[in-house]
Structure formats: C-alpha cells, structure tokens
PDB file of C-alpha atoms in Angstrom:
ATOM      1  CA  MET X  34      -4.398 -23.944  -0.824  1.00 77.00           C
ATOM      2  CA  ILE X  35      -5.257 -20.432  -1.225  1.00 74.00           C
ATOM      3  CA  ASN X  36      -5.390 -19.411  -4.856  1.00 69.00           C
ATOM      4  CA  ILE X  37      -4.207 -15.878  -5.695  1.00 73.00           C
ATOM      5  CA  THR X  38      -3.810 -15.876  -9.336  1.00 75.00           C
ATOM      6  CA  PRO X  39      -3.753 -18.787 -11.863  1.00 73.00           C
ATOM      7  CA  THR X  40      -0.093 -19.301 -11.414  1.00 76.00           C
ATOM      8  CA  ILE X  41       0.357 -18.287  -7.669  1.00 77.00           C
ATOM      9  CA  SER X  42      -1.210 -20.173  -4.765  1.00 71.00           C
ATOM     10  CA  ILE X  43      -0.260 -20.268  -1.149  1.00 78.00           C
ATOM     11  CA  ASP X  44      -0.244 -23.304   1.107  1.00 71.00           C
ATOM     12  CA  GLU X  45      -2.392 -22.658   4.358  1.00 73.00           C
ATOM     13  CA  GLY X  46       0.545 -24.003   6.336  1.00 79.00           C
ATOM     14  CA  GLU X  47       2.644 -20.829   5.464  1.00 76.00           C
ATOM     15  CA  ILE X  48       0.050 -18.612   7.156  1.00 79.00           C
ATOM     16  CA  HIS X  49       0.104 -18.436  10.969  1.00 81.00           C
ATOM     17  CA  LEU X  50      -2.936 -17.181  12.757  1.00 80.00           C
ATOM     18  CA  GLN X  51      -3.116 -16.048  16.277  1.00 77.00           C
ATOM     19  CA  PHE X  52      -6.214 -14.850  18.017  1.00 79.00           C
ATOM     20  CA  VAL X  53      -5.880 -11.895  20.547  1.00 77.00           C
ATOM     21  CA  ARG X  54      -8.154  -9.646  22.336  1.00 73.00           C
ATOM     22  CA  ALA X  55      -9.408  -6.714  20.348  1.00 68.00           C
ATOM     23  CA  THR X  56      -8.989  -3.202  21.521  1.00 69.00           C
ATOM     24  CA  GLY X  57     -11.631  -0.444  21.814  1.00 61.00           C
ATOM     25  CA  PRO X  58     -15.372  -0.322  22.709  1.00 62.00           C
ATOM     26  CA  GLY X  59     -17.449  -3.401  22.969  1.00 62.00           C
ATOM     27  CA  GLY X  60     -18.143  -3.962  26.556  1.00 62.00           C
ATOM     28  CA  GLN X  61     -17.659  -7.389  28.125  1.00 65.00           C
ATOM     29  CA  ASN X  62     -17.348  -9.140  24.701  1.00 63.00           C
ATOM     30  CA  VAL X  63     -14.009  -7.435  24.195  1.00 61.00           C
ATOM     31  CA  ASN X  64     -12.818  -8.147  27.540  1.00 62.00           C
ATOM     32  CA  LYS X  65     -13.617 -11.873  27.550  1.00 65.00           C
ATOM     33  CA  VAL X  66     -13.167 -13.189  23.972  1.00 68.00           C
ATOM     34  CA  SER X  67     -10.169 -13.088  21.770  1.00 71.00           C
ATOM     35  CA  THR X  68     -11.780 -12.215  18.466  1.00 74.00           C
ATOM     36  CA  ALA X  69      -8.995 -10.189  16.817  1.00 81.00           C
ATOM     37  CA  VAL X  70      -6.795 -12.028  14.351  1.00 82.00           C
ATOM     38  CA  GLN X  71      -3.071 -11.564  13.877  1.00 83.00           C
ATOM     39  CA  LEU X  72      -2.042 -13.026  10.536  1.00 86.00           C
ATOM     40  CA  ARG X  73       1.612 -13.720   9.952  1.00 85.00           C
ATOM     41  CA  PHE X  74       3.103 -14.561   6.524  1.00 85.00           C
ATOM     42  CA  ASP X  75       6.819 -15.073   6.036  1.00 83.00           C
ATOM     43  CA  VAL X  76       7.363 -13.243   2.777  1.00 79.00           C
ATOM     44  CA  GLY X  77      11.119 -13.587   2.706  1.00 76.00           C
ATOM     45  CA  ASN X  78      11.139 -17.349   2.946  1.00 78.00           C
ATOM     46  CA  SER X  79       7.878 -18.254   1.111  1.00 77.00           C
ATOM     47  CA  PRO X  80       8.479 -20.816  -1.711  1.00 77.00           C
ATOM     48  CA  SER X  81       5.148 -19.839  -3.222  1.00 78.00           C
ATOM     49  CA  LEU X  82       6.044 -16.369  -4.345  1.00 79.00           C
ATOM     50  CA  PRO X  83       8.128 -15.539  -7.363  1.00 80.00           C
ATOM     51  CA  GLY X  84      11.147 -13.263  -6.798  1.00 81.00           C
ATOM     52  CA  ASP X  85       9.771 -10.165  -8.487  1.00 82.00           C
ATOM     53  CA  VAL X  86       6.379 -10.506  -6.626  1.00 81.00           C
ATOM     54  CA  ARG X  87       8.193 -10.933  -3.305  1.00 81.00           C
ATOM     55  CA  VAL X  88      10.076  -7.647  -3.802  1.00 84.00           C
ATOM     56  CA  ARG X  89       6.966  -5.694  -4.750  1.00 84.00           C
ATOM     57  CA  LEU X  90       5.042  -7.062  -1.787  1.00 82.00           C
ATOM     58  CA  ILE X  91       7.729  -6.174   0.637  1.00 83.00           C
ATOM     59  CA  ARG X  92       7.695  -2.615  -0.762  1.00 85.00           C
ATOM     60  CA  LEU X  93       3.861  -2.580  -0.649  1.00 83.00           C
ATOM     61  CA  ALA X  94       3.691  -3.811   2.851  1.00 80.00           C
ATOM     62  CA  GLY X  95       5.695  -0.817   4.307  1.00 81.00           C
ATOM     63  CA  ARG X  96       5.556  -0.802   8.058  1.00 84.00           C
ATOM     64  CA  ARG X  97       3.448  -4.036   8.268  1.00 80.00           C
ATOM     65  CA  ILE X  98       6.610  -6.079   7.478  1.00 83.00           C
ATOM     66  CA  THR X  99       9.178  -6.934  10.055  1.00 81.00           C
ATOM     67  CA  GLN X 100      13.004  -6.896   9.537  1.00 82.00           C
ATOM     68  CA  ASP X 101      12.945 -10.648   9.314  1.00 81.00           C
ATOM     69  CA  GLY X 102      10.506 -10.429   6.310  1.00 78.00           C
ATOM     70  CA  VAL X 103       7.226 -11.436   8.057  1.00 84.00           C
ATOM     71  CA  LEU X 104       4.120  -9.680   7.022  1.00 84.00           C
ATOM     72  CA  ILE X 105       1.742  -8.950   9.842  1.00 86.00           C
ATOM     73  CA  ILE X 106      -1.907  -8.236   9.178  1.00 85.00           C
ATOM     74  CA  GLU X 107      -4.295  -7.413  12.012  1.00 83.00           C
ATOM     75  CA  ALA X 108      -8.082  -7.876  11.617  1.00 81.00           C
ATOM     76  CA  ARG X 109     -10.389  -6.816  14.363  1.00 79.00           C
ATOM     77  CA  GLN X 110     -13.344  -5.198  12.569  1.00 77.00           C
ATOM     78  CA  HIS X 111     -15.909  -8.057  13.209  1.00 77.00           C
ATOM     79  CA  ARG X 112     -17.227  -9.508  16.292  1.00 73.00           C
ATOM     80  CA  THR X 113     -16.348 -13.065  15.498  1.00 76.00           C
ATOM     81  CA  GLN X 114     -13.093 -14.930  15.102  1.00 76.00           C
ATOM     82  CA  GLU X 115     -14.231 -16.493  11.847  1.00 82.00           C
ATOM     83  CA  ARG X 116     -15.206 -13.248  10.101  1.00 85.00           C
ATOM     84  CA  ASN X 117     -11.824 -11.553  11.291  1.00 83.00           C
ATOM     85  CA  ARG X 118      -9.937 -14.596   9.999  1.00 84.00           C
ATOM     86  CA  VAL X 119     -11.608 -14.425   6.629  1.00 86.00           C
ATOM     87  CA  ASP X 120     -11.004 -10.636   6.488  1.00 87.00           C
ATOM     88  CA  ALA X 121      -7.310 -11.019   7.250  1.00 86.00           C
ATOM     89  CA  ILE X 122      -6.809 -13.695   4.537  1.00 85.00           C
ATOM     90  CA  GLU X 123      -8.655 -11.689   2.043  1.00 87.00           C
ATOM     91  CA  ARG X 124      -6.477  -8.659   2.792  1.00 86.00           C
ATOM     92  CA  LEU X 125      -3.416 -10.780   2.335  1.00 85.00           C
ATOM     93  CA  VAL X 126      -4.697 -12.082  -0.952  1.00 86.00           C
ATOM     94  CA  ASP X 127      -5.511  -8.609  -2.276  1.00 88.00           C
ATOM     95  CA  MET X 128      -2.095  -7.304  -1.271  1.00 86.00           C
ATOM     96  CA  ILE X 129      -0.403 -10.169  -3.069  1.00 85.00           C
ATOM     97  CA  ARG X 130      -2.579  -9.649  -6.244  1.00 85.00           C
ATOM     98  CA  LYS X 131      -1.487  -5.952  -6.103  1.00 87.00           C
ATOM     99  CA  ALA X 132       2.135  -7.120  -5.922  1.00 84.00           C
ATOM    100  CA  THR X 133       1.651  -9.350  -9.014  1.00 84.00           C
ATOM    101  CA  GLU X 134       0.897  -6.393 -11.222  1.00 84.00           C
ATOM    102  CA  LYS X 135       4.044  -5.203 -12.953  1.00 86.00           C
ATOM    103  CA  PRO X 136       4.402  -1.365 -12.910  1.00 85.00           C
ATOM    104  CA  LYS X 137       4.344   0.212 -16.370  1.00 89.00           C
ATOM    105  CA  PRO X 138       7.697   1.612 -17.380  1.00 91.00           C
ATOM    106  CA  ARG X 139       7.977   5.335 -17.468  1.00 90.00           C
ATOM    107  CA  LYS X 140       8.273   7.026 -20.804  1.00 92.00           C
ATOM    108  CA  LYS X 141      10.286  10.169 -20.897  1.00 93.00           C
ATOM    109  CA  THR X 142       8.442  12.946 -22.394  1.00 93.00           C
ATOM    110  CA  ARG X 143       9.456  16.534 -23.411  1.00 94.00           C
ATOM    111  CA  PRO X 144       7.291  19.659 -23.191  1.00 93.00           C
ATOM    112  CA  THR X 145       5.826  20.862 -26.494  1.00 95.00           C
ATOM    113  CA  LEU X 146       7.004  24.199 -28.072  1.00 95.00           C
ATOM    114  CA  ALA X 147       3.603  25.764 -27.166  1.00 96.00           C
ATOM    115  CA  ALA X 148       3.977  24.712 -23.585  1.00 96.00           C
ATOM    116  CA  LYS X 149       7.405  26.259 -23.418  1.00 96.00           C
ATOM    117  CA  GLU X 150       6.196  29.449 -24.921  1.00 96.00           C
ATOM    118  CA  ARG X 151       3.230  29.650 -22.356  1.00 96.00           C
ATOM    119  CA  ARG X 152       5.631  29.076 -19.466  1.00 97.00           C
ATOM    120  CA  ILE X 153       7.999  31.912 -20.728  1.00 97.00           C
ATOM    121  CA  GLU X 154       4.905  34.185 -21.222  1.00 96.00           C
ATOM    122  CA  GLY X 155       3.843  33.544 -17.761  1.00 96.00           C
ATOM    123  CA  LYS X 156       7.181  34.345 -16.338  1.00 97.00           C
ATOM    124  CA  LYS X 157       7.288  37.549 -18.323  1.00 96.00           C
ATOM    125  CA  GLN X 158       3.803  38.538 -17.035  1.00 96.00           C
ATOM    126  CA  ARG X 159       4.935  37.843 -13.619  1.00 96.00           C
ATOM    127  CA  GLY X 160       8.022  40.089 -13.989  1.00 95.00           C
ATOM    128  CA  VAL X 161       5.733  42.956 -15.278  1.00 93.00           C
ATOM    129  CA  THR X 162       3.453  42.534 -12.270  1.00 94.00           C
ATOM    130  CA  LYS X 163       6.492  42.752  -9.943  1.00 93.00           C
ATOM    131  CA  LYS X 164       7.898  45.717 -11.826  1.00 90.00           C
ATOM    132  CA  MET X 165       4.593  47.626 -11.392  1.00 89.00           C
ATOM    133  CA  ARG X 166       5.023  47.390  -7.546  1.00 91.00           C
ATOM    134  CA  LYS X 167       8.204  49.395  -7.572  1.00 87.00           C
ATOM    135  CA  ALA X 168       8.014  53.069  -6.467  1.00 84.00           C
ATOM    136  CA  VAL X 169       7.935  55.499  -9.376  1.00 80.00           C
ATOM    137  CA  GLU X 170      11.167  57.475  -9.924  1.00 79.00           C
ATOM    138  CA  ALA X 171      10.893  61.180  -9.779  1.00 75.00           C
ATOM    139  CA  SER X 172      12.453  62.995 -12.720  1.00 67.00           C
TER     140      SER X 172
END
C-alpha cells in the first residue's frame, strides 16, 4: 500500500511499471540496460480515488493522460532502475496530493472608487498626450 493522505492510499497492484531503455547520452550503459521506468496508473477505473480527486487529477495530468484515463509517468533521470522506480512513484504521489487540495472559491470583487478615478485620470492624461501630437492649426 502506498499512502498518499491519511484517507487515501493506493494498492501497489494498481500501478504497472515497465522498464525501457533510456534515451540520451550515457554510453554503453544506455544501450545495454533498461533503466528508464514507465509508470502506468489507471485513474479512470481506480477504486482508491474519490470522484472529485479523480477529476482534478485528470485535469492536472494534462498531456500525460491517455484517452482511456491512464496516467503515464516516465522517469529516466537516474542510472539505476530502483532509483527511477522510486522517482516515478514519488511523482505520482505528489501529483495525487496536489489533486486532493480543493481550489479556493473565487470571490467577486469590485474596484474601489479611488481605483476608478485613477483609471479615468490615466485615460484623460493619455488623451492629452495624443492631442499634443496633432499639427497646430494656423489661424
């Protein structure tokens, strides 16, 4: 069990790890050893996540989530499978923790009278500046 919050925990069976070859520099180690980790977590069908957290997680994941609702996290920073595996799981836990935070409701505000007056004064000043650019009329 992976504990995310006191109320939410994910069974390790819900997470599928696949080890693939990492890209980029690294010499023969990169060419021989599959150290990169591809973590897959089915957000859409996970019984561990409450509905509101699931919706926020899908929105947070953005392009990392497939049309089927599967979240894919790739970790290839480290040289060993174990460290990449731990990194991928930590990133998943962090993402779910962010999704558990409820967004604060927006409170409508209105500009103060002084702010309105400053805005109007700025507009008048801009008008005067533009009026000064005109050619002088000969009389």
